[in-house]
Amino acid sequence: RYDVPGGVRALLNRERDHQIRVMRETSSLCVDEIAARFRVSRRTVFRALQMRGACASGERVEMTAEAGR
């Protein structure tokens, strides 16, 4: 049931990604701090931020080689 596309895992990830975006918009936490709080990688945080195409400052989140660390 956790492996079914659109199943429980997708719902949990969607909620987590929403919380990541809210945290980025409402706090001064950097990507590393958000990743640590949610126990995910930096890449996962950047993906969650890209889903809406914007971060706290309203600019697009660009992936760089440094962001993939």
PDB file of N, CA, C and O in Angstrom:
ATOM      1  N   ARG A   1       0.812  -1.198   0.000  1.00  0.00           N
ATOM      2  CA  ARG A   1       0.000   0.000   0.000  1.00  0.00           C
ATOM      3  C   ARG A   1       0.856   1.263   0.000  1.00  0.00           C
ATOM      4  O   ARG A   1       0.428   2.291  -0.487  1.00  0.00           O
ATOM      5  N   TYR A   2       2.086   1.201   0.533  1.00  0.00           N
ATOM      6  CA  TYR A   2       2.956   2.369   0.494  1.00  0.00           C
ATOM      7  C   TYR A   2       3.624   2.535  -0.868  1.00  0.00           C
ATOM      8  O   TYR A   2       4.143   3.586  -1.178  1.00  0.00           O
ATOM      9  N   ASP A   3       3.633   1.503  -1.670  1.00  0.00           N
ATOM     10  CA  ASP A   3       4.269   1.552  -2.981  1.00  0.00           C
ATOM     11  C   ASP A   3       3.304   1.851  -4.111  1.00  0.00           C
ATOM     12  O   ASP A   3       3.720   2.030  -5.245  1.00  0.00           O
ATOM     13  N   VAL A   4       2.041   1.912  -3.834  1.00  0.00           N
ATOM     14  CA  VAL A   4       1.042   2.172  -4.861  1.00  0.00           C
ATOM     15  C   VAL A   4       1.106   3.646  -5.260  1.00  0.00           C
ATOM     16  O   VAL A   4       1.036   4.524  -4.409  1.00  0.00           O
ATOM     17  N   PRO A   5       1.267   3.933  -6.582  1.00  0.00           N
ATOM     18  CA  PRO A   5       1.302   5.340  -7.009  1.00  0.00           C
ATOM     19  C   PRO A   5       0.042   6.074  -6.554  1.00  0.00           C
ATOM     20  O   PRO A   5      -1.067   5.593  -6.736  1.00  0.00           O
ATOM     21  N   GLY A   6       0.233   7.221  -5.939  1.00  0.00           N
ATOM     22  CA  GLY A   6      -0.898   7.997  -5.459  1.00  0.00           C
ATOM     23  C   GLY A   6      -1.477   7.477  -4.163  1.00  0.00           C
ATOM     24  O   GLY A   6      -2.504   7.950  -3.700  1.00  0.00           O
ATOM     25  N   GLY A   7      -0.809   6.531  -3.550  1.00  0.00           N
ATOM     26  CA  GLY A   7      -1.297   5.942  -2.308  1.00  0.00           C
ATOM     27  C   GLY A   7      -0.904   6.739  -1.088  1.00  0.00           C
ATOM     28  O   GLY A   7      -0.709   7.951  -1.135  1.00  0.00           O
ATOM     29  N   VAL A   8      -0.785   6.046   0.013  1.00  0.00           N
ATOM     30  CA  VAL A   8      -0.490   6.681   1.301  1.00  0.00           C
ATOM     31  C   VAL A   8       0.824   7.453   1.246  1.00  0.00           C
ATOM     32  O   VAL A   8       0.920   8.571   1.745  1.00  0.00           O
ATOM     33  N   ARG A   9       1.852   6.853   0.632  1.00  0.00           N
ATOM     34  CA  ARG A   9       3.171   7.509   0.563  1.00  0.00           C
ATOM     35  C   ARG A   9       3.069   8.849  -0.147  1.00  0.00           C
ATOM     36  O   ARG A   9       3.639   9.842   0.281  1.00  0.00           O
ATOM     37  N   ALA A  10       2.333   8.920  -1.244  1.00  0.00           N
ATOM     38  CA  ALA A  10       2.170  10.168  -1.994  1.00  0.00           C
ATOM     39  C   ALA A  10       1.468  11.221  -1.141  1.00  0.00           C
ATOM     40  O   ALA A  10       1.846  12.399  -1.162  1.00  0.00           O
ATOM     41  N   LEU A  11       0.468  10.811  -0.399  1.00  0.00           N
ATOM     42  CA  LEU A  11      -0.235  11.760   0.474  1.00  0.00           C
ATOM     43  C   LEU A  11       0.696  12.303   1.558  1.00  0.00           C
ATOM     44  O   LEU A  11       0.699  13.504   1.846  1.00  0.00           O
ATOM     45  N   LEU A  12       1.482  11.415   2.157  1.00  0.00           N
ATOM     46  CA  LEU A  12       2.421  11.849   3.193  1.00  0.00           C
ATOM     47  C   LEU A  12       3.487  12.782   2.620  1.00  0.00           C
ATOM     48  O   LEU A  12       3.822  13.802   3.232  1.00  0.00           O
ATOM     49  N   ASN A  13       4.002  12.436   1.445  1.00  0.00           N
ATOM     50  CA  ASN A  13       5.018  13.280   0.813  1.00  0.00           C
ATOM     51  C   ASN A  13       4.451  14.642   0.420  1.00  0.00           C
ATOM     52  O   ASN A  13       5.127  15.661   0.565  1.00  0.00           O
ATOM     53  N   ARG A  14       3.233  14.661  -0.057  1.00  0.00           N
ATOM     54  CA  ARG A  14       2.603  15.926  -0.441  1.00  0.00           C
ATOM     55  C   ARG A  14       2.465  16.848   0.772  1.00  0.00           C
ATOM     56  O   ARG A  14       2.765  18.035   0.683  1.00  0.00           O
ATOM     57  N   GLU A  15       2.046  16.295   1.890  1.00  0.00           N
ATOM     58  CA  GLU A  15       1.906  17.087   3.115  1.00  0.00           C
ATOM     59  C   GLU A  15       3.266  17.561   3.599  1.00  0.00           C
ATOM     60  O   GLU A  15       3.439  18.714   3.997  1.00  0.00           O
ATOM     61  N   ARG A  16       4.265  16.670   3.568  1.00  0.00           N
ATOM     62  CA  ARG A  16       5.623  17.048   3.974  1.00  0.00           C
ATOM     63  C   ARG A  16       6.146  18.178   3.095  1.00  0.00           C
ATOM     64  O   ARG A  16       6.706  19.165   3.587  1.00  0.00           O
ATOM     65  N   ASP A  17       5.960  18.081   1.784  1.00  0.00           N
ATOM     66  CA  ASP A  17       6.433  19.105   0.863  1.00  0.00           C
ATOM     67  C   ASP A  17       5.740  20.439   1.122  1.00  0.00           C
ATOM     68  O   ASP A  17       6.365  21.496   1.060  1.00  0.00           O
ATOM     69  N   HIS A  18       4.463  20.386   1.431  1.00  0.00           N
ATOM     70  CA  HIS A  18       3.725  21.605   1.773  1.00  0.00           C
ATOM     71  C   HIS A  18       4.325  22.248   3.026  1.00  0.00           C
ATOM     72  O   HIS A  18       4.548  23.463   3.076  1.00  0.00           O
ATOM     73  N   GLN A  19       4.603  21.443   4.030  1.00  0.00           N
ATOM     74  CA  GLN A  19       5.191  21.957   5.264  1.00  0.00           C
ATOM     75  C   GLN A  19       6.575  22.536   5.013  1.00  0.00           C
ATOM     76  O   GLN A  19       6.944  23.549   5.614  1.00  0.00           O
ATOM     77  N   ILE A  20       7.342  21.923   4.132  1.00  0.00           N
ATOM     78  CA  ILE A  20       8.667  22.451   3.777  1.00  0.00           C
ATOM     79  C   ILE A  20       8.524  23.823   3.141  1.00  0.00           C
ATOM     80  O   ILE A  20       9.246  24.764   3.491  1.00  0.00           O
ATOM     81  N   ARG A  21       7.582  23.967   2.197  1.00  0.00           N
ATOM     82  CA  ARG A  21       7.377  25.265   1.538  1.00  0.00           C
ATOM     83  C   ARG A  21       6.936  26.329   2.530  1.00  0.00           C
ATOM     84  O   ARG A  21       7.432  27.460   2.510  1.00  0.00           O
ATOM     85  N   VAL A  22       6.013  25.971   3.426  1.00  0.00           N
ATOM     86  CA  VAL A  22       5.546  26.931   4.435  1.00  0.00           C
ATOM     87  C   VAL A  22       6.701  27.349   5.342  1.00  0.00           C
ATOM     88  O   VAL A  22       6.876  28.537   5.637  1.00  0.00           O
ATOM     89  N   MET A  23       7.505  26.395   5.766  1.00  0.00           N
ATOM     90  CA  MET A  23       8.622  26.700   6.649  1.00  0.00           C
ATOM     91  C   MET A  23       9.609  27.646   5.964  1.00  0.00           C
ATOM     92  O   MET A  23      10.111  28.589   6.562  1.00  0.00           O
ATOM     93  N   ARG A  24       9.884  27.407   4.694  1.00  0.00           N
ATOM     94  CA  ARG A  24      10.814  28.254   3.939  1.00  0.00           C
ATOM     95  C   ARG A  24      10.264  29.671   3.799  1.00  0.00           C
ATOM     96  O   ARG A  24      11.000  30.645   3.888  1.00  0.00           O
ATOM     97  N   GLU A  25       8.958  29.787   3.595  1.00  0.00           N
ATOM     98  CA  GLU A  25       8.334  31.097   3.396  1.00  0.00           C
ATOM     99  C   GLU A  25       8.174  31.881   4.687  1.00  0.00           C
ATOM    100  O   GLU A  25       8.171  33.102   4.675  1.00  0.00           O
ATOM    101  N   THR A  26       8.013  31.192   5.810  1.00  0.00           N
ATOM    102  CA  THR A  26       7.681  31.885   7.061  1.00  0.00           C
ATOM    103  C   THR A  26       8.831  31.953   8.059  1.00  0.00           C
ATOM    104  O   THR A  26       8.667  32.539   9.125  1.00  0.00           O
ATOM    105  N   SER A  27       9.965  31.354   7.723  1.00  0.00           N
ATOM    106  CA  SER A  27      11.078  31.378   8.665  1.00  0.00           C
ATOM    107  C   SER A  27      12.353  31.803   7.948  1.00  0.00           C
ATOM    108  O   SER A  27      12.394  31.921   6.730  1.00  0.00           O
ATOM    109  N   SER A  28      13.391  31.984   8.717  1.00  0.00           N
ATOM    110  CA  SER A  28      14.679  32.364   8.144  1.00  0.00           C
ATOM    111  C   SER A  28      15.609  31.161   8.055  1.00  0.00           C
ATOM    112  O   SER A  28      16.816  31.319   7.922  1.00  0.00           O
ATOM    113  N   LEU A  29      15.035  29.966   8.108  1.00  0.00           N
ATOM    114  CA  LEU A  29      15.851  28.750   8.063  1.00  0.00           C
ATOM    115  C   LEU A  29      16.417  28.535   6.659  1.00  0.00           C
ATOM    116  O   LEU A  29      15.734  28.767   5.657  1.00  0.00           O
ATOM    117  N   CYS A  30      17.650  28.066   6.604  1.00  0.00           N
ATOM    118  CA  CYS A  30      18.252  27.743   5.310  1.00  0.00           C
ATOM    119  C   CYS A  30      17.853  26.324   4.916  1.00  0.00           C
ATOM    120  O   CYS A  30      17.267  25.578   5.701  1.00  0.00           O
ATOM    121  N   VAL A  31      18.182  25.954   3.703  1.00  0.00           N
ATOM    122  CA  VAL A  31      17.819  24.641   3.173  1.00  0.00           C
ATOM    123  C   VAL A  31      18.392  23.524   4.046  1.00  0.00           C
ATOM    124  O   VAL A  31      17.715  22.536   4.329  1.00  0.00           O
ATOM    125  N   ASP A  32      19.638  23.677   4.489  1.00  0.00           N
ATOM    126  CA  ASP A  32      20.256  22.645   5.330  1.00  0.00           C
ATOM    127  C   ASP A  32      19.474  22.441   6.628  1.00  0.00           C
ATOM    128  O   ASP A  32      19.291  21.309   7.078  1.00  0.00           O
ATOM    129  N   GLU A  33      19.037  23.523   7.233  1.00  0.00           N
ATOM    130  CA  GLU A  33      18.290  23.424   8.489  1.00  0.00           C
ATOM    131  C   GLU A  33      16.919  22.779   8.279  1.00  0.00           C
ATOM    132  O   GLU A  33      16.473  21.972   9.092  1.00  0.00           O
ATOM    133  N   ILE A  34      16.271  23.128   7.184  1.00  0.00           N
ATOM    134  CA  ILE A  34      14.972  22.524   6.878  1.00  0.00           C
ATOM    135  C   ILE A  34      15.147  21.026   6.609  1.00  0.00           C
ATOM    136  O   ILE A  34      14.383  20.209   7.115  1.00  0.00           O
ATOM    137  N   ALA A  35      16.178  20.681   5.853  1.00  0.00           N
ATOM    138  CA  ALA A  35      16.443  19.265   5.561  1.00  0.00           C
ATOM    139  C   ALA A  35      16.670  18.484   6.858  1.00  0.00           C
ATOM    140  O   ALA A  35      16.147  17.376   7.018  1.00  0.00           O
ATOM    141  N   ALA A  36      17.412  19.062   7.771  1.00  0.00           N
ATOM    142  CA  ALA A  36      17.683  18.382   9.043  1.00  0.00           C
ATOM    143  C   ALA A  36      16.399  18.198   9.849  1.00  0.00           C
ATOM    144  O   ALA A  36      16.175  17.141  10.442  1.00  0.00           O
ATOM    145  N   ARG A  37      15.543  19.204   9.865  1.00  0.00           N
ATOM    146  CA  ARG A  37      14.297  19.113  10.632  1.00  0.00           C
ATOM    147  C   ARG A  37      13.362  18.038  10.110  1.00  0.00           C
ATOM    148  O   ARG A  37      12.656  17.383  10.873  1.00  0.00           O
ATOM    149  N   PHE A  38      13.343  17.872   8.784  1.00  0.00           N
ATOM    150  CA  PHE A  38      12.450  16.880   8.184  1.00  0.00           C
ATOM    151  C   PHE A  38      13.151  15.547   7.933  1.00  0.00           C
ATOM    152  O   PHE A  38      12.542  14.611   7.432  1.00  0.00           O
ATOM    153  N   ARG A  39      14.436  15.493   8.251  1.00  0.00           N
ATOM    154  CA  ARG A  39      15.249  14.283   8.032  1.00  0.00           C
ATOM    155  C   ARG A  39      15.199  13.830   6.579  1.00  0.00           C
ATOM    156  O   ARG A  39      14.950  12.661   6.272  1.00  0.00           O
ATOM    157  N   VAL A  40      15.398  14.795   5.682  1.00  0.00           N
ATOM    158  CA  VAL A  40      15.458  14.524   4.252  1.00  0.00           C
ATOM    159  C   VAL A  40      16.730  15.162   3.702  1.00  0.00           C
ATOM    160  O   VAL A  40      17.411  15.914   4.389  1.00  0.00           O
ATOM    161  N   SER A  41      17.020  14.883   2.442  1.00  0.00           N
ATOM    162  CA  SER A  41      18.204  15.458   1.815  1.00  0.00           C
ATOM    163  C   SER A  41      17.927  16.893   1.364  1.00  0.00           C
ATOM    164  O   SER A  41      16.767  17.314   1.241  1.00  0.00           O
ATOM    165  N   ARG A  42      19.018  17.604   1.092  1.00  0.00           N
ATOM    166  CA  ARG A  42      18.892  18.960   0.542  1.00  0.00           C
ATOM    167  C   ARG A  42      18.129  18.902  -0.781  1.00  0.00           C
ATOM    168  O   ARG A  42      17.311  19.759  -1.070  1.00  0.00           O
ATOM    169  N   ARG A  43      18.406  17.876  -1.569  1.00  0.00           N
ATOM    170  CA  ARG A  43      17.759  17.713  -2.864  1.00  0.00           C
ATOM    171  C   ARG A  43      16.242  17.599  -2.706  1.00  0.00           C
ATOM    172  O   ARG A  43      15.486  18.174  -3.499  1.00  0.00           O
ATOM    173  N   THR A  44      15.795  16.879  -1.698  1.00  0.00           N
ATOM    174  CA  THR A  44      14.358  16.738  -1.443  1.00  0.00           C
ATOM    175  C   THR A  44      13.745  18.097  -1.121  1.00  0.00           C
ATOM    176  O   THR A  44      12.649  18.424  -1.590  1.00  0.00           O
ATOM    177  N   VAL A  45      14.452  18.910  -0.334  1.00  0.00           N
ATOM    178  CA  VAL A  45      13.944  20.252  -0.007  1.00  0.00           C
ATOM    179  C   VAL A  45      13.848  21.082  -1.274  1.00  0.00           C
ATOM    180  O   VAL A  45      12.832  21.741  -1.521  1.00  0.00           O
ATOM    181  N   PHE A  46      14.879  21.057  -2.108  1.00  0.00           N
ATOM    182  CA  PHE A  46      14.837  21.827  -3.352  1.00  0.00           C
ATOM    183  C   PHE A  46      13.704  21.349  -4.255  1.00  0.00           C
ATOM    184  O   PHE A  46      13.031  22.160  -4.892  1.00  0.00           O
ATOM    185  N   ARG A  47      13.465  20.059  -4.320  1.00  0.00           N
ATOM    186  CA  ARG A  47      12.348  19.536  -5.124  1.00  0.00           C
ATOM    187  C   ARG A  47      11.016  20.064  -4.606  1.00  0.00           C
ATOM    188  O   ARG A  47      10.148  20.458  -5.387  1.00  0.00           O
ATOM    189  N   ALA A  48      10.848  20.051  -3.288  1.00  0.00           N
ATOM    190  CA  ALA A  48       9.595  20.546  -2.692  1.00  0.00           C
ATOM    191  C   ALA A  48       9.409  22.024  -3.009  1.00  0.00           C
ATOM    192  O   ALA A  48       8.297  22.463  -3.318  1.00  0.00           O
ATOM    193  N   LEU A  49      10.482  22.791  -2.964  1.00  0.00           N
ATOM    194  CA  LEU A  49      10.384  24.220  -3.263  1.00  0.00           C
ATOM    195  C   LEU A  49      10.111  24.456  -4.744  1.00  0.00           C
ATOM    196  O   LEU A  49       9.371  25.371  -5.098  1.00  0.00           O
ATOM    197  N   GLN A  50      10.654  23.625  -5.597  1.00  0.00           N
ATOM    198  CA  GLN A  50      10.431  23.784  -7.036  1.00  0.00           C
ATOM    199  C   GLN A  50       9.018  23.412  -7.451  1.00  0.00           C
ATOM    200  O   GLN A  50       8.535  23.890  -8.467  1.00  0.00           O
ATOM    201  N   MET A  51       8.352  22.596  -6.673  1.00  0.00           N
ATOM    202  CA  MET A  51       6.992  22.181  -7.039  1.00  0.00           C
ATOM    203  C   MET A  51       6.078  23.381  -7.244  1.00  0.00           C
ATOM    204  O   MET A  51       5.221  23.371  -8.093  1.00  0.00           O
ATOM    205  N   ARG A  52       6.262  24.404  -6.480  1.00  0.00           N
ATOM    206  CA  ARG A  52       5.470  25.624  -6.645  1.00  0.00           C
ATOM    207  C   ARG A  52       6.227  26.660  -7.453  1.00  0.00           C
ATOM    208  O   ARG A  52       5.707  27.720  -7.739  1.00  0.00           O
ATOM    209  N   GLY A  53       7.489  26.362  -7.787  1.00  0.00           N
ATOM    210  CA  GLY A  53       8.258  27.253  -8.644  1.00  0.00           C
ATOM    211  C   GLY A  53       8.803  28.481  -7.955  1.00  0.00           C
ATOM    212  O   GLY A  53       9.317  29.365  -8.605  1.00  0.00           O
ATOM    213  N   ALA A  54       8.703  28.537  -6.624  1.00  0.00           N
ATOM    214  CA  ALA A  54       9.190  29.735  -5.957  1.00  0.00           C
ATOM    215  C   ALA A  54       9.655  29.411  -4.550  1.00  0.00           C
ATOM    216  O   ALA A  54       9.239  28.433  -3.959  1.00  0.00           O
ATOM    217  N   CYS A  55      10.518  30.248  -4.049  1.00  0.00           N
ATOM    218  CA  CYS A  55      10.925  30.128  -2.655  1.00  0.00           C
ATOM    219  C   CYS A  55      10.456  31.376  -1.924  1.00  0.00           C
ATOM    220  O   CYS A  55       9.671  32.150  -2.451  1.00  0.00           O
ATOM    221  N   ALA A  56      10.924  31.627  -0.756  1.00  0.00           N
ATOM    222  CA  ALA A  56      10.427  32.712   0.088  1.00  0.00           C
ATOM    223  C   ALA A  56      10.536  34.080  -0.585  1.00  0.00           C
ATOM    224  O   ALA A  56       9.675  34.929  -0.430  1.00  0.00           O
ATOM    225  N   SER A  57      11.589  34.301  -1.356  1.00  0.00           N
ATOM    226  CA  SER A  57      11.779  35.609  -1.971  1.00  0.00           C
ATOM    227  C   SER A  57      10.989  35.770  -3.261  1.00  0.00           C
ATOM    228  O   SER A  57      11.008  36.829  -3.868  1.00  0.00           O
ATOM    229  N   GLY A  58      10.311  34.718  -3.692  1.00  0.00           N
ATOM    230  CA  GLY A  58       9.520  34.796  -4.902  1.00  0.00           C
ATOM    231  C   GLY A  58      10.302  34.479  -6.156  1.00  0.00           C
ATOM    232  O   GLY A  58       9.769  34.508  -7.246  1.00  0.00           O
ATOM    233  N   GLU A  59      11.596  34.165  -6.019  1.00  0.00           N
ATOM    234  CA  GLU A  59      12.391  33.833  -7.190  1.00  0.00           C
ATOM    235  C   GLU A  59      12.411  32.327  -7.402  1.00  0.00           C
ATOM    236  O   GLU A  59      12.186  31.566  -6.481  1.00  0.00           O
ATOM    237  N   ARG A  60      12.674  31.933  -8.630  1.00  0.00           N
ATOM    238  CA  ARG A  60      12.739  30.501  -8.926  1.00  0.00           C
ATOM    239  C   ARG A  60      13.936  29.884  -8.242  1.00  0.00           C
ATOM    240  O   ARG A  60      14.972  30.484  -8.121  1.00  0.00           O
ATOM    241  N   VAL A  61      13.782  28.657  -7.823  1.00  0.00           N
ATOM    242  CA  VAL A  61      14.874  27.922  -7.188  1.00  0.00           C
ATOM    243  C   VAL A  61      15.657  27.251  -8.291  1.00  0.00           C
ATOM    244  O   VAL A  61      15.112  26.470  -9.064  1.00  0.00           O
ATOM    245  N   GLU A  62      16.919  27.597  -8.427  1.00  0.00           N
ATOM    246  CA  GLU A  62      17.774  27.017  -9.452  1.00  0.00           C
ATOM    247  C   GLU A  62      18.628  25.921  -8.840  1.00  0.00           C
ATOM    248  O   GLU A  62      19.211  26.098  -7.790  1.00  0.00           O
ATOM    249  N   MET A  63      18.686  24.797  -9.506  1.00  0.00           N
ATOM    250  CA  MET A  63      19.525  23.698  -9.049  1.00  0.00           C
ATOM    251  C   MET A  63      20.922  23.907  -9.598  1.00  0.00           C
ATOM    252  O   MET A  63      21.106  24.167 -10.786  1.00  0.00           O
ATOM    253  N   THR A  64      21.905  23.840  -8.737  1.00  0.00           N
ATOM    254  CA  THR A  64      23.305  23.947  -9.161  1.00  0.00           C
ATOM    255  C   THR A  64      24.032  22.719  -8.669  1.00  0.00           C
ATOM    256  O   THR A  64      23.516  21.930  -7.896  1.00  0.00           O
ATOM    257  N   ALA A  65      25.262  22.572  -9.108  1.00  0.00           N
ATOM    258  CA  ALA A  65      26.068  21.441  -8.643  1.00  0.00           C
ATOM    259  C   ALA A  65      26.215  21.488  -7.127  1.00  0.00           C
ATOM    260  O   ALA A  65      26.212  20.474  -6.459  1.00  0.00           O
ATOM    261  N   GLU A  66      26.324  22.683  -6.591  1.00  0.00           N
ATOM    262  CA  GLU A  66      26.477  22.854  -5.146  1.00  0.00           C
ATOM    263  C   GLU A  66      25.221  22.414  -4.404  1.00  0.00           C
ATOM    264  O   GLU A  66      25.277  21.864  -3.325  1.00  0.00           O
ATOM    265  N   ALA A  67      24.044  22.631  -5.009  1.00  0.00           N
ATOM    266  CA  ALA A  67      22.778  22.270  -4.356  1.00  0.00           C
ATOM    267  C   ALA A  67      22.613  20.767  -4.234  1.00  0.00           C
ATOM    268  O   ALA A  67      21.918  20.288  -3.351  1.00  0.00           O
ATOM    269  N   GLY A  68      23.278  20.008  -5.090  1.00  0.00           N
ATOM    270  CA  GLY A  68      23.138  18.571  -5.054  1.00  0.00           C
ATOM    271  C   GLY A  68      23.970  17.873  -3.997  1.00  0.00           C
ATOM    272  O   GLY A  68      23.909  16.688  -3.833  1.00  0.00           O
ATOM    273  N   ARG A  69      24.777  18.638  -3.256  1.00  0.00           N
ATOM    274  CA  ARG A  69      25.633  18.038  -2.224  1.00  0.00           C
ATOM    275  C   ARG A  69      24.863  17.475  -1.089  1.00  0.00           C
ATOM    276  O   ARG A  69      23.849  17.829  -0.706  1.00  0.00           O
TER     277      ARG A  69
END
